[in-house]
Amino acid sequence: MSRVVSDTLVLTERNLLRLPRAPDLLVAFTLQPIMFVLLFVYVFGGAINTPGFDYVDFLIPGIIVQNISFGGFVTAIGLVEDMNRGLIDRFRSLPMSRWAVLAGRTIADVVTNLVGIVILLATALIIGFSFDANVVEVVGGIGLLLLFGYAFSWVFAYIGLVVNTPEAANSFGFMAIFPLTFISSAFVPVDSMPAGLEWFAEINPFTVVVDAMRTLWVGADGGSVLGAIAWSVAITAIFAPLAVAKYRKAQAR
């Protein structure tokens, strides 16, 4: 057990050290989220009616959930690159835990997601976002975000083990998740959508998590923190075994 932990920590550090050396990934975690916040608040915000809330207070929980969901794309791209470069075969020849490769990747995502949350919250506070919450609710919301982001790290880990190129990993993950984030309550109230989309949006896990975040951070009614935790656990329970099985199969080739 101690070897699993130590190997996981070593590979987590390796994955984090890679970020400053990859400018495109660094931009994705710093400038891109800020651009999304400014674009939605100052370009689209005036045209969207959010009764009871300023649009910036309505938007920030949604856009942070969207950003945190895409945090795992680093894992997908990294796994594809490791597979193509033969690094996984190299790991297999070393006296190290097989679990550490995937665990190191997904735990590194938690750290990068936390950095992304801090950057987005700092930007949000500068442009007028305000909490209607105590310290426990703010910290609880950050914990919920990290849990949801960790679940999607496993989704992206599975995608990274299924496809053959970094470009395919990026595109496949984008096509699979991007529509889900928009057909949700992240950017507009779901009751403004056509009936079919409204029904889908209401059961969409993104809506459940975004509504829970609004309940925790801005005092909105109707969000279910337990529902958001349940979705995060369910997604992890489905995709973690799928990713591990796919990784074992790749190792056996």
Short mmCIF file of C-alpha atoms in Angstrom, two decimals, residues 14-119:
data_model
loop_
_atom_site.label_atom_id
_atom_site.label_comp_id
_atom_site.label_asym_id
_atom_site.label_seq_id
_atom_site.Cartn_x
_atom_site.Cartn_y
_atom_site.Cartn_z
CA ARG A 14 5.54 14.48 -12.80
CA ASN A 15 2.19 15.40 -14.34
CA LEU A 16 2.08 18.76 -12.55
CA LEU A 17 5.63 19.65 -13.59
CA ARG A 18 4.58 19.11 -17.19
CA LEU A 19 2.07 21.97 -17.14
CA PRO A 20 4.50 24.94 -17.02
CA ARG A 21 6.38 23.36 -19.93
CA ALA A 22 3.24 23.21 -22.08
CA PRO A 23 2.12 26.80 -22.82
CA ASP A 24 -1.10 25.70 -24.53
CA LEU A 25 -2.22 23.79 -21.46
CA LEU A 26 -1.25 26.68 -19.21
CA VAL A 27 -3.39 29.04 -21.29
CA ALA A 28 -6.30 26.63 -21.07
CA PHE A 29 -6.16 26.82 -17.27
CA THR A 30 -5.56 30.55 -16.92
CA LEU A 31 -6.54 32.88 -19.75
CA GLN A 32 -9.31 30.83 -21.37
CA PRO A 33 -11.58 30.67 -18.27
CA ILE A 34 -11.15 34.42 -17.75
CA MET A 35 -12.09 35.03 -21.39
CA PHE A 36 -15.26 32.94 -20.99
CA VAL A 37 -16.31 34.89 -17.88
CA LEU A 38 -15.78 38.29 -19.50
CA LEU A 39 -17.46 37.21 -22.74
CA PHE A 40 -20.61 35.92 -21.09
CA VAL A 41 -20.96 38.71 -18.54
CA TYR A 42 -20.32 41.68 -20.83
CA VAL A 43 -21.53 40.38 -24.23
CA PHE A 44 -24.40 37.97 -23.51
CA GLY A 45 -25.34 38.91 -19.97
CA GLY A 46 -27.48 41.91 -20.88
CA ALA A 47 -29.71 39.77 -23.12
CA ILE A 48 -30.39 37.00 -20.58
CA ASN A 49 -33.08 37.41 -17.93
CA THR A 50 -32.26 35.79 -14.60
CA PRO A 51 -35.07 36.78 -12.18
CA GLY A 52 -33.86 37.37 -8.64
CA PHE A 53 -30.17 37.48 -9.53
CA ASP A 54 -27.66 39.68 -11.27
CA TYR A 55 -26.37 37.73 -14.26
CA VAL A 56 -22.84 37.62 -12.88
CA ASP A 57 -24.10 35.88 -9.70
CA PHE A 58 -26.17 33.50 -11.83
CA LEU A 59 -23.30 32.77 -14.24
CA ILE A 60 -20.25 32.20 -12.05
CA PRO A 61 -21.33 28.86 -10.48
CA GLY A 62 -22.26 27.59 -13.95
CA ILE A 63 -19.12 28.65 -15.73
CA ILE A 64 -16.89 27.24 -12.97
CA VAL A 65 -18.69 23.88 -13.21
CA GLN A 66 -18.17 23.94 -16.99
CA ASN A 67 -14.50 24.77 -16.62
CA ILE A 68 -13.93 22.14 -13.94
CA SER A 69 -15.57 19.47 -16.10
CA PHE A 70 -13.08 20.05 -18.88
CA GLY A 71 -10.08 19.95 -16.52
CA GLY A 72 -9.59 16.26 -17.22
CA PHE A 73 -8.65 16.85 -20.85
CA VAL A 74 -5.03 17.11 -19.66
CA THR A 75 -5.31 13.50 -18.49
CA ALA A 76 -6.76 12.37 -21.83
CA ILE A 77 -4.05 14.08 -23.87
CA GLY A 78 -1.29 12.95 -21.50
CA LEU A 79 -2.36 9.30 -21.60
CA VAL A 80 -2.48 9.28 -25.39
CA GLU A 81 0.99 10.79 -25.58
CA ASP A 82 2.37 8.32 -23.03
CA MET A 83 0.87 5.41 -24.95
CA ASN A 84 2.23 6.61 -28.31
CA ARG A 85 5.71 7.27 -26.90
CA GLY A 86 5.92 3.84 -25.29
CA LEU A 87 6.08 5.32 -21.80
CA ILE A 88 3.38 2.95 -20.55
CA ASP A 89 5.55 0.02 -21.68
CA ARG A 90 8.45 1.59 -19.80
CA PHE A 91 6.33 1.87 -16.65
CA ARG A 92 5.37 -1.78 -17.02
CA SER A 93 9.04 -2.79 -16.95
CA LEU A 94 9.65 -0.88 -13.69
CA PRO A 95 8.94 -2.16 -10.15
CA MET A 96 6.03 0.21 -9.62
CA SER A 97 2.32 0.05 -8.96
CA ARG A 98 0.17 -0.31 -12.06
CA TRP A 99 -2.57 1.77 -10.42
CA ALA A 100 -0.23 4.73 -9.89
CA VAL A 101 -0.32 5.78 -13.55
CA LEU A 102 -4.05 6.51 -13.63
CA ALA A 103 -4.19 7.65 -10.00
CA GLY A 104 -1.31 10.10 -10.56
CA ARG A 105 -3.05 11.55 -13.60
CA THR A 106 -6.44 12.05 -11.96
CA ILE A 107 -5.02 13.45 -8.71
CA ALA A 108 -2.94 15.95 -10.68
CA ASP A 109 -6.22 17.09 -12.24
CA VAL A 110 -7.55 17.89 -8.76
CA VAL A 111 -4.62 20.26 -8.18
CA THR A 112 -4.99 21.97 -11.56
CA ASN A 113 -8.75 22.24 -11.08
CA LEU A 114 -8.17 23.95 -7.73
CA VAL A 115 -5.88 26.47 -9.46
CA GLY A 116 -8.59 27.07 -12.07
CA ILE A 117 -11.23 27.64 -9.38
CA VAL A 118 -9.04 30.21 -7.60
CA ILE A 119 -8.38 32.09 -10.85
#
